[in-house]
PDB file of C-alpha atoms in Angstrom:
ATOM      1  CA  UNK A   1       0.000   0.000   0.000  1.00  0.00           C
ATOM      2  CA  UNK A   2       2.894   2.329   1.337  1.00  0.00           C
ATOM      3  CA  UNK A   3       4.470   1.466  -2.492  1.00  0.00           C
ATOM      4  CA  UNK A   4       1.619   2.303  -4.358  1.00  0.00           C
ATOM      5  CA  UNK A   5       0.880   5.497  -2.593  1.00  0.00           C
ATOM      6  CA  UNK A   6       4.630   6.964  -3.195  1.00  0.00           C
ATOM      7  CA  UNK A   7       4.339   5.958  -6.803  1.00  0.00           C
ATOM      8  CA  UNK A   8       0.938   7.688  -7.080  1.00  0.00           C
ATOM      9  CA  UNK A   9       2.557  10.885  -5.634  1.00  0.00           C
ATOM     10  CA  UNK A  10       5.386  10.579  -7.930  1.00  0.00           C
ATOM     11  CA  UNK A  11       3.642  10.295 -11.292  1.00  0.00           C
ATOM     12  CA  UNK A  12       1.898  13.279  -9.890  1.00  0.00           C
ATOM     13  CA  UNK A  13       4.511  15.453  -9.416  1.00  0.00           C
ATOM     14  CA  UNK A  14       5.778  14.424 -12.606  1.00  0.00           C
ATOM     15  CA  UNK A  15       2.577  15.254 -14.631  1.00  0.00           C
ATOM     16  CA  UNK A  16       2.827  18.843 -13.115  1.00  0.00           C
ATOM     17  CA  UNK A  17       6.876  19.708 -13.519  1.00  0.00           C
ATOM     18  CA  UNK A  18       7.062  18.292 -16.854  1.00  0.00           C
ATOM     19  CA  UNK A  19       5.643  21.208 -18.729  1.00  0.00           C
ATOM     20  CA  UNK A  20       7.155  23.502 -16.461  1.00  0.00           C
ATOM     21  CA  UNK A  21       8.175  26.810 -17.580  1.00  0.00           C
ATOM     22  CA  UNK A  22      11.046  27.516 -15.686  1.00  0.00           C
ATOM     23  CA  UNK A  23      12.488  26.316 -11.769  1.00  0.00           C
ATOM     24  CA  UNK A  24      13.848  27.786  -9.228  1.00  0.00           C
ATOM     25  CA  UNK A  25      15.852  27.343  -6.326  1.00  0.00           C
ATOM     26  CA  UNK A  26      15.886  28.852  -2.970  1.00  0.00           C
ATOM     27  CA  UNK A  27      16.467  28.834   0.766  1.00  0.00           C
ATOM     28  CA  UNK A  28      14.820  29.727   3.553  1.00  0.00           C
ATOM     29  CA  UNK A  29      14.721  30.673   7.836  1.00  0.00           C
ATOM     30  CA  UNK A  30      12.413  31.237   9.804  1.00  0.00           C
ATOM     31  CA  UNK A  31      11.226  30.848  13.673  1.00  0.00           C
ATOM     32  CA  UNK A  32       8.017  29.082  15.484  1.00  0.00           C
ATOM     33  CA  UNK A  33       6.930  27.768  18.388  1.00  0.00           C
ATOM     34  CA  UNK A  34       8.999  26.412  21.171  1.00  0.00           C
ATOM     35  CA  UNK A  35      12.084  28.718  20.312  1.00  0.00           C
ATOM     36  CA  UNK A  36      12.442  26.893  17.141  1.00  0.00           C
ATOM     37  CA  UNK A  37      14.184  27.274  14.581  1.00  0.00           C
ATOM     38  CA  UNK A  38      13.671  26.570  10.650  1.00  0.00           C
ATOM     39  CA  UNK A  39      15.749  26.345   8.057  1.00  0.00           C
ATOM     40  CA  UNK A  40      14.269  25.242   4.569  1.00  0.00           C
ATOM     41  CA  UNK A  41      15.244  24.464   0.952  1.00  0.00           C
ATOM     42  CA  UNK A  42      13.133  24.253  -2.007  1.00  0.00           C
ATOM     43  CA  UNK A  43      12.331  23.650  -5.868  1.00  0.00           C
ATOM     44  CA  UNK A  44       9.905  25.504  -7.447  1.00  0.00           C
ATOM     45  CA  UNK A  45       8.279  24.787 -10.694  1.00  0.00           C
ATOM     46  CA  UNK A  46       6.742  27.747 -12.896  1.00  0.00           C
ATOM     47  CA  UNK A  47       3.437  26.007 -14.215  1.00  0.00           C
ATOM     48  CA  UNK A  48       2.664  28.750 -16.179  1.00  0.00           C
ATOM     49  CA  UNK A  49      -0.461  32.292 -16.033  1.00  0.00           C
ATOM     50  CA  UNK A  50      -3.448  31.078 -15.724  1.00  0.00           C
ATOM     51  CA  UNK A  51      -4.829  33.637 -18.123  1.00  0.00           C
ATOM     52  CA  UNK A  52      -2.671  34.909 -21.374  1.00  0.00           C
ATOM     53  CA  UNK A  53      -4.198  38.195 -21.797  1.00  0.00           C
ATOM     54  CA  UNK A  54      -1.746  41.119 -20.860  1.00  0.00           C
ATOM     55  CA  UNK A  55      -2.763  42.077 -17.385  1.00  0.00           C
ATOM     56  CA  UNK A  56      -1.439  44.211 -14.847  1.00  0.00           C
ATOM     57  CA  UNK A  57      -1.647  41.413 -12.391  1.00  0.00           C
ATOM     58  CA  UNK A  58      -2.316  37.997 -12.912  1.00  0.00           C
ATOM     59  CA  UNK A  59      -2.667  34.660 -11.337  1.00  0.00           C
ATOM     60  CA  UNK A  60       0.368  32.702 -11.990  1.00  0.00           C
ATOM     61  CA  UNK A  61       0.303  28.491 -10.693  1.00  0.00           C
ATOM     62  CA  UNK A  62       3.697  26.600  -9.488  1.00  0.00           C
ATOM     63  CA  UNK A  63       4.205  23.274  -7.889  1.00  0.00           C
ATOM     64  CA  UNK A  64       7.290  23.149  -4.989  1.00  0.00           C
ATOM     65  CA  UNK A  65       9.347  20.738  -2.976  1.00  0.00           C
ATOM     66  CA  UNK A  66      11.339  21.363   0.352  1.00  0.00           C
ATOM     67  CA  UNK A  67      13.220  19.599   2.546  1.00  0.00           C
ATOM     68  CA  UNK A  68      13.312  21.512   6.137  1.00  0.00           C
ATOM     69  CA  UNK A  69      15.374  20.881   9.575  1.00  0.00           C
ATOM     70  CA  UNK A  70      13.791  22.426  12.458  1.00  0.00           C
ATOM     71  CA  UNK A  71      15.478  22.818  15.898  1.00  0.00           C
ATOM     72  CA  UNK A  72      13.711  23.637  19.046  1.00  0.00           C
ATOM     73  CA  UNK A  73      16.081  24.823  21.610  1.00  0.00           C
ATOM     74  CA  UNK A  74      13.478  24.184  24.309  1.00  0.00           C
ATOM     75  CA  UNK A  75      14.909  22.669  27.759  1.00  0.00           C
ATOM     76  CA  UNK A  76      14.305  19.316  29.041  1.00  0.00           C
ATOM     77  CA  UNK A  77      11.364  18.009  26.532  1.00  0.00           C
ATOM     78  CA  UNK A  78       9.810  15.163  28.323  1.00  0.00           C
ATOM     79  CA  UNK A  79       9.075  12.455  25.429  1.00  0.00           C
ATOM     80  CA  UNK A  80       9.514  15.507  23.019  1.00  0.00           C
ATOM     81  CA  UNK A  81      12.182  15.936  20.284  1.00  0.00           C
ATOM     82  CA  UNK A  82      14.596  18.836  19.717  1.00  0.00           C
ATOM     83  CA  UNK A  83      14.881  18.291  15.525  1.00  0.00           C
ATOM     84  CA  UNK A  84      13.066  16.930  12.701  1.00  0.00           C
ATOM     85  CA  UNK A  85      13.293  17.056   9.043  1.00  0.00           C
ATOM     86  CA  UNK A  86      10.022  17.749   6.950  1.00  0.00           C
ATOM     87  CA  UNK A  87       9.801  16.536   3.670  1.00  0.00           C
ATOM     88  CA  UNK A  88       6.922  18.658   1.746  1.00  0.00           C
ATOM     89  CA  UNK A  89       5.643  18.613  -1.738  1.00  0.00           C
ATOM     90  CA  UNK A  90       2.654  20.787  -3.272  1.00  0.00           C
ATOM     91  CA  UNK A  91       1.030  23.009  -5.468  1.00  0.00           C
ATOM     92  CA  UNK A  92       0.544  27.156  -5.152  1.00  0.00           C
ATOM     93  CA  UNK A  93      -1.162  30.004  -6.266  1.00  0.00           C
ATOM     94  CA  UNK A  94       0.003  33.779  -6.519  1.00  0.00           C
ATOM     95  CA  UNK A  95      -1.325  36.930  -7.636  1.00  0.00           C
ATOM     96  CA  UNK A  96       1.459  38.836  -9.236  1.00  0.00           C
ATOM     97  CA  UNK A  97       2.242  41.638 -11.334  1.00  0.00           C
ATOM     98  CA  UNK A  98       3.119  40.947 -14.512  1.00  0.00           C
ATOM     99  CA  UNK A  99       6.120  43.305 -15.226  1.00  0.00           C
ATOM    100  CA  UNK A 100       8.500  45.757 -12.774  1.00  0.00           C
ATOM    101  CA  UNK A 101       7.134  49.063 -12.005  1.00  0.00           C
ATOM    102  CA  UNK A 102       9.357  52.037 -11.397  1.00  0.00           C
ATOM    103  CA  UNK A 103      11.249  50.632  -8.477  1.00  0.00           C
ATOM    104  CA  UNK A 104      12.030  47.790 -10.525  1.00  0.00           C
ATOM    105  CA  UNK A 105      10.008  45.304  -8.206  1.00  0.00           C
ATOM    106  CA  UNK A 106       7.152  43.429  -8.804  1.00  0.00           C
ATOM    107  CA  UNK A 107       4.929  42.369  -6.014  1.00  0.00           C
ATOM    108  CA  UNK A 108       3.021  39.056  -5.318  1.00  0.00           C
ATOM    109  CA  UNK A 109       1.270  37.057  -3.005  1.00  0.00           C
ATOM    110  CA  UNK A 110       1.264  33.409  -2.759  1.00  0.00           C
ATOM    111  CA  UNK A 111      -1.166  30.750  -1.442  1.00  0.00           C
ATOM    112  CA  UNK A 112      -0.286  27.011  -0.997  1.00  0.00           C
ATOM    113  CA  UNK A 113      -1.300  23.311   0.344  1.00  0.00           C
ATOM    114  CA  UNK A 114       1.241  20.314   0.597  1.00  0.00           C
ATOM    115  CA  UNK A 115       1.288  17.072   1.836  1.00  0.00           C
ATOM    116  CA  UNK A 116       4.362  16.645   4.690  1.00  0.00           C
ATOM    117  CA  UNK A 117       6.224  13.884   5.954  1.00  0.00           C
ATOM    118  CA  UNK A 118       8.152  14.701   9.283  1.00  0.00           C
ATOM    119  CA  UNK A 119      10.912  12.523  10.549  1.00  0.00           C
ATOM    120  CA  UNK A 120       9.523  12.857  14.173  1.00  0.00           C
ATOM    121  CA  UNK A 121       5.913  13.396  15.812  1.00  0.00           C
ATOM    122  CA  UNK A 122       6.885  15.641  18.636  1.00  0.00           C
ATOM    123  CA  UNK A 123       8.851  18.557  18.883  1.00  0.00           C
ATOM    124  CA  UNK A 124       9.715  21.068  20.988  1.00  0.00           C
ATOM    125  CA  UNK A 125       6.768  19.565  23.152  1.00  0.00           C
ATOM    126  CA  UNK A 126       4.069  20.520  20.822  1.00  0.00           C
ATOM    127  CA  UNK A 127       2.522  16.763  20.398  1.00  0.00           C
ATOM    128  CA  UNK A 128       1.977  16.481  16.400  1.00  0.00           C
ATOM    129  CA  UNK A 129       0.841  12.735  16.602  1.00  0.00           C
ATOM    130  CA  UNK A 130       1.844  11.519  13.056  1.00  0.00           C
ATOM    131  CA  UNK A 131       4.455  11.692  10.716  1.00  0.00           C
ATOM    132  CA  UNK A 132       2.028  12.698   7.953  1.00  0.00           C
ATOM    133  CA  UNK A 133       0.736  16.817   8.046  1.00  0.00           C
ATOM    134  CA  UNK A 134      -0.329  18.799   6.047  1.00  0.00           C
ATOM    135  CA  UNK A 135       1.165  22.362   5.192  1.00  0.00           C
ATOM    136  CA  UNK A 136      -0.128  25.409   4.426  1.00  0.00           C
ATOM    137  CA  UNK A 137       1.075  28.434   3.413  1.00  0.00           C
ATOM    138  CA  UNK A 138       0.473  32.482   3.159  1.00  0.00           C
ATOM    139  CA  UNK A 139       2.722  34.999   2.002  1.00  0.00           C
ATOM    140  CA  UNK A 140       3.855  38.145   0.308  1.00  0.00           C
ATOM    141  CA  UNK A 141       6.952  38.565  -2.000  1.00  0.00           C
ATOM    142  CA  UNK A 142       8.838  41.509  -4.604  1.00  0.00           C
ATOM    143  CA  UNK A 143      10.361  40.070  -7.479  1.00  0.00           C
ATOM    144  CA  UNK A 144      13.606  41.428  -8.754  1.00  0.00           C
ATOM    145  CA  UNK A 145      16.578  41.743 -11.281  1.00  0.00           C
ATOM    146  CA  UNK A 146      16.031  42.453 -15.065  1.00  0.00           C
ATOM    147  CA  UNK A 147      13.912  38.945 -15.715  1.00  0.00           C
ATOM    148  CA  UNK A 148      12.393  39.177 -12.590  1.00  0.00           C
ATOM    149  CA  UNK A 149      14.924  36.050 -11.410  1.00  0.00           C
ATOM    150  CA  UNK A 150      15.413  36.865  -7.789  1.00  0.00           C
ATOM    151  CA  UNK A 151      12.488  37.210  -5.100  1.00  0.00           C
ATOM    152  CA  UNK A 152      11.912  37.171  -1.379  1.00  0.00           C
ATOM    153  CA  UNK A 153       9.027  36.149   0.249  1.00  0.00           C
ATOM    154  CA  UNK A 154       7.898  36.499   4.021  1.00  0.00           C
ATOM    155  CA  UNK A 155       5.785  33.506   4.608  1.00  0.00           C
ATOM    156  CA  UNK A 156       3.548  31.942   7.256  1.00  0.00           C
ATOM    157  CA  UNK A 157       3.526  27.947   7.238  1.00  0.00           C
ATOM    158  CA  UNK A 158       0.979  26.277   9.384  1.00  0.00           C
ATOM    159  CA  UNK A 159       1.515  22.606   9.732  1.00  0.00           C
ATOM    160  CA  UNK A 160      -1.199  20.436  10.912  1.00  0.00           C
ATOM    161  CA  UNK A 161      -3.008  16.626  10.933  1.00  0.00           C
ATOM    162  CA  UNK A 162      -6.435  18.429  10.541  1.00  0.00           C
ATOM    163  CA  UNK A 163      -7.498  16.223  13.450  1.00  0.00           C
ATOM    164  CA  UNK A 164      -6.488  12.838  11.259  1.00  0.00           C
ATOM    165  CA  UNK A 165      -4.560  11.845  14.739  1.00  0.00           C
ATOM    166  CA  UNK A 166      -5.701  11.720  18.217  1.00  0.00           C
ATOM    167  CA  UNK A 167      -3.478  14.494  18.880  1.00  0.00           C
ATOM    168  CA  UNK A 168      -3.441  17.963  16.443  1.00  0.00           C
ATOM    169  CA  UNK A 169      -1.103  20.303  18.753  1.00  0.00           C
ATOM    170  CA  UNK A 170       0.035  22.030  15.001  1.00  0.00           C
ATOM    171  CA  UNK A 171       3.099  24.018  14.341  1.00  0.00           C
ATOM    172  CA  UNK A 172       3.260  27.421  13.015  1.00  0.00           C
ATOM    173  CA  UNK A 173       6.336  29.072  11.682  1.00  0.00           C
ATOM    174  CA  UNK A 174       7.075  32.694  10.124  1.00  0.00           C
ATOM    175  CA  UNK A 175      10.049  32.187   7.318  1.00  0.00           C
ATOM    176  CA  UNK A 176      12.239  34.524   4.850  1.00  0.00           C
ATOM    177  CA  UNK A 177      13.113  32.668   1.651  1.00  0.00           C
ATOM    178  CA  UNK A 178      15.035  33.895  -1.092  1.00  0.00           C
ATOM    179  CA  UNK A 179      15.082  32.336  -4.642  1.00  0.00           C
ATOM    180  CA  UNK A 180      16.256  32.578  -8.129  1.00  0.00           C
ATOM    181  CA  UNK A 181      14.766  31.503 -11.102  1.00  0.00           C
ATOM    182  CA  UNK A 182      16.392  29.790 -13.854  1.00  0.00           C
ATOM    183  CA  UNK A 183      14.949  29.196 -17.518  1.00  0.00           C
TER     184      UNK A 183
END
Protein backbone atom coordinates (compact mmCIF):
# COMPACT_ATOMS: atom_id res chain seq x y z
CA UNK A 1 0.00 0.00 0.00
CA UNK A 2 2.89 2.33 1.34
CA UNK A 3 4.47 1.47 -2.49
CA UNK A 4 1.62 2.30 -4.36
CA UNK A 5 0.88 5.50 -2.59
CA UNK A 6 4.63 6.96 -3.19
CA UNK A 7 4.34 5.96 -6.80
CA UNK A 8 0.94 7.69 -7.08
CA UNK A 9 2.56 10.89 -5.63
CA UNK A 10 5.39 10.58 -7.93
CA UNK A 11 3.64 10.29 -11.29
CA UNK A 12 1.90 13.28 -9.89
CA UNK A 13 4.51 15.45 -9.42
CA UNK A 14 5.78 14.42 -12.61
CA UNK A 15 2.58 15.25 -14.63
CA UNK A 16 2.83 18.84 -13.12
CA UNK A 17 6.88 19.71 -13.52
CA UNK A 18 7.06 18.29 -16.85
CA UNK A 19 5.64 21.21 -18.73
CA UNK A 20 7.16 23.50 -16.46
CA UNK A 21 8.18 26.81 -17.58
CA UNK A 22 11.05 27.52 -15.69
CA UNK A 23 12.49 26.32 -11.77
CA UNK A 24 13.85 27.79 -9.23
CA UNK A 25 15.85 27.34 -6.33
CA UNK A 26 15.89 28.85 -2.97
CA UNK A 27 16.47 28.83 0.77
CA UNK A 28 14.82 29.73 3.55
CA UNK A 29 14.72 30.67 7.84
CA UNK A 30 12.41 31.24 9.80
CA UNK A 31 11.23 30.85 13.67
CA UNK A 32 8.02 29.08 15.48
CA UNK A 33 6.93 27.77 18.39
CA UNK A 34 9.00 26.41 21.17
CA UNK A 35 12.08 28.72 20.31
CA UNK A 36 12.44 26.89 17.14
CA UNK A 37 14.18 27.27 14.58
CA UNK A 38 13.67 26.57 10.65
CA UNK A 39 15.75 26.34 8.06
CA UNK A 40 14.27 25.24 4.57
CA UNK A 41 15.24 24.46 0.95
CA UNK A 42 13.13 24.25 -2.01
CA UNK A 43 12.33 23.65 -5.87
CA UNK A 44 9.90 25.50 -7.45
CA UNK A 45 8.28 24.79 -10.69
CA UNK A 46 6.74 27.75 -12.90
CA UNK A 47 3.44 26.01 -14.22
CA UNK A 48 2.66 28.75 -16.18
CA UNK A 49 -0.46 32.29 -16.03
CA UNK A 50 -3.45 31.08 -15.72
CA UNK A 51 -4.83 33.64 -18.12
CA UNK A 52 -2.67 34.91 -21.37
CA UNK A 53 -4.20 38.20 -21.80
CA UNK A 54 -1.75 41.12 -20.86
CA UNK A 55 -2.76 42.08 -17.39
CA UNK A 56 -1.44 44.21 -14.85
CA UNK A 57 -1.65 41.41 -12.39
CA UNK A 58 -2.32 38.00 -12.91
CA UNK A 59 -2.67 34.66 -11.34
CA UNK A 60 0.37 32.70 -11.99
CA UNK A 61 0.30 28.49 -10.69
CA UNK A 62 3.70 26.60 -9.49
CA UNK A 63 4.21 23.27 -7.89
CA UNK A 64 7.29 23.15 -4.99
CA UNK A 65 9.35 20.74 -2.98
CA UNK A 66 11.34 21.36 0.35
CA UNK A 67 13.22 19.60 2.55
CA UNK A 68 13.31 21.51 6.14
CA UNK A 69 15.37 20.88 9.57
CA UNK A 70 13.79 22.43 12.46
CA UNK A 71 15.48 22.82 15.90
CA UNK A 72 13.71 23.64 19.05
CA UNK A 73 16.08 24.82 21.61
CA UNK A 74 13.48 24.18 24.31
CA UNK A 75 14.91 22.67 27.76
CA UNK A 76 14.31 19.32 29.04
CA UNK A 77 11.36 18.01 26.53
CA UNK A 78 9.81 15.16 28.32
CA UNK A 79 9.08 12.45 25.43
CA UNK A 80 9.51 15.51 23.02
CA UNK A 81 12.18 15.94 20.28
CA UNK A 82 14.60 18.84 19.72
CA UNK A 83 14.88 18.29 15.52
CA UNK A 84 13.07 16.93 12.70
CA UNK A 85 13.29 17.06 9.04
CA UNK A 86 10.02 17.75 6.95
CA UNK A 87 9.80 16.54 3.67
CA UNK A 88 6.92 18.66 1.75
CA UNK A 89 5.64 18.61 -1.74
CA UNK A 90 2.65 20.79 -3.27
CA UNK A 91 1.03 23.01 -5.47
CA UNK A 92 0.54 27.16 -5.15
CA UNK A 93 -1.16 30.00 -6.27
CA UNK A 94 0.00 33.78 -6.52
CA UNK A 95 -1.33 36.93 -7.64
CA UNK A 96 1.46 38.84 -9.24
CA UNK A 97 2.24 41.64 -11.33
CA UNK A 98 3.12 40.95 -14.51
CA UNK A 99 6.12 43.30 -15.23
CA UNK A 100 8.50 45.76 -12.77
CA UNK A 101 7.13 49.06 -12.01
CA UNK A 102 9.36 52.04 -11.40
CA UNK A 103 11.25 50.63 -8.48
CA UNK A 104 12.03 47.79 -10.53
CA UNK A 105 10.01 45.30 -8.21
CA UNK A 106 7.15 43.43 -8.80
CA UNK A 107 4.93 42.37 -6.01
CA UNK A 108 3.02 39.06 -5.32
CA UNK A 109 1.27 37.06 -3.01
CA UNK A 110 1.26 33.41 -2.76
CA UNK A 111 -1.17 30.75 -1.44
CA UNK A 112 -0.29 27.01 -1.00
CA UNK A 113 -1.30 23.31 0.34
CA UNK A 114 1.24 20.31 0.60
CA UNK A 115 1.29 17.07 1.84
CA UNK A 116 4.36 16.64 4.69
CA UNK A 117 6.22 13.88 5.95
CA UNK A 118 8.15 14.70 9.28
CA UNK A 119 10.91 12.52 10.55
CA UNK A 120 9.52 12.86 14.17
CA UNK A 121 5.91 13.40 15.81
CA UNK A 122 6.88 15.64 18.64
CA UNK A 123 8.85 18.56 18.88
CA UNK A 124 9.72 21.07 20.99
CA UNK A 125 6.77 19.56 23.15
CA UNK A 126 4.07 20.52 20.82
CA UNK A 127 2.52 16.76 20.40
CA UNK A 128 1.98 16.48 16.40
CA UNK A 129 0.84 12.73 16.60
CA UNK A 130 1.84 11.52 13.06
CA UNK A 131 4.45 11.69 10.72
CA UNK A 132 2.03 12.70 7.95
CA UNK A 133 0.74 16.82 8.05
CA UNK A 134 -0.33 18.80 6.05
CA UNK A 135 1.16 22.36 5.19
CA UNK A 136 -0.13 25.41 4.43
CA UNK A 137 1.07 28.43 3.41
CA UNK A 138 0.47 32.48 3.16
CA UNK A 139 2.72 35.00 2.00
CA UNK A 140 3.85 38.15 0.31
CA UNK A 141 6.95 38.56 -2.00
CA UNK A 142 8.84 41.51 -4.60
CA UNK A 143 10.36 40.07 -7.48
CA UNK A 144 13.61 41.43 -8.75
CA UNK A 145 16.58 41.74 -11.28
CA UNK A 146 16.03 42.45 -15.06
CA UNK A 147 13.91 38.94 -15.72
CA UNK A 148 12.39 39.18 -12.59
CA UNK A 149 14.92 36.05 -11.41
CA UNK A 150 15.41 36.86 -7.79
CA UNK A 151 12.49 37.21 -5.10
CA UNK A 152 11.91 37.17 -1.38
CA UNK A 153 9.03 36.15 0.25
CA UNK A 154 7.90 36.50 4.02
CA UNK A 155 5.78 33.51 4.61
CA UNK A 156 3.55 31.94 7.26
CA UNK A 157 3.53 27.95 7.24
CA UNK A 158 0.98 26.28 9.38
CA UNK A 159 1.51 22.61 9.73
CA UNK A 160 -1.20 20.44 10.91
CA UNK A 161 -3.01 16.63 10.93
CA UNK A 162 -6.44 18.43 10.54
CA UNK A 163 -7.50 16.22 13.45
CA UNK A 164 -6.49 12.84 11.26
CA UNK A 165 -4.56 11.84 14.74
CA UNK A 166 -5.70 11.72 18.22
CA UNK A 167 -3.48 14.49 18.88
CA UNK A 168 -3.44 17.96 16.44
CA UNK A 169 -1.10 20.30 18.75
CA UNK A 170 0.04 22.03 15.00
CA UNK A 171 3.10 24.02 14.34
CA UNK A 172 3.26 27.42 13.02
CA UNK A 173 6.34 29.07 11.68
CA UNK A 174 7.08 32.69 10.12
CA UNK A 175 10.05 32.19 7.32
CA UNK A 176 12.24 34.52 4.85
CA UNK A 177 13.11 32.67 1.65
CA UNK A 178 15.04 33.90 -1.09
CA UNK A 179 15.08 32.34 -4.64
CA UNK A 180 16.26 32.58 -8.13
CA UNK A 181 14.77 31.50 -11.10
CA UNK A 182 16.39 29.79 -13.85
CA UNK A 183 14.95 29.20 -17.52
Amino acid sequence: MRLAIKVLLAACVFCFVQNAQAVAGGIGYGKGFSNLRAVRMAVTWDLGPWSLHENLYHWHSFWEASAARWRSSQGNIPNGRRTSSIFTTGPQIRYEQSSLNDYGLAPFFELGIGLSWMSKKNIGGRRMDMHFQFEDRIGFGLHWGENKQYEAILRGFHYSNASLGKHNSGMNIIMLSLNQWFD
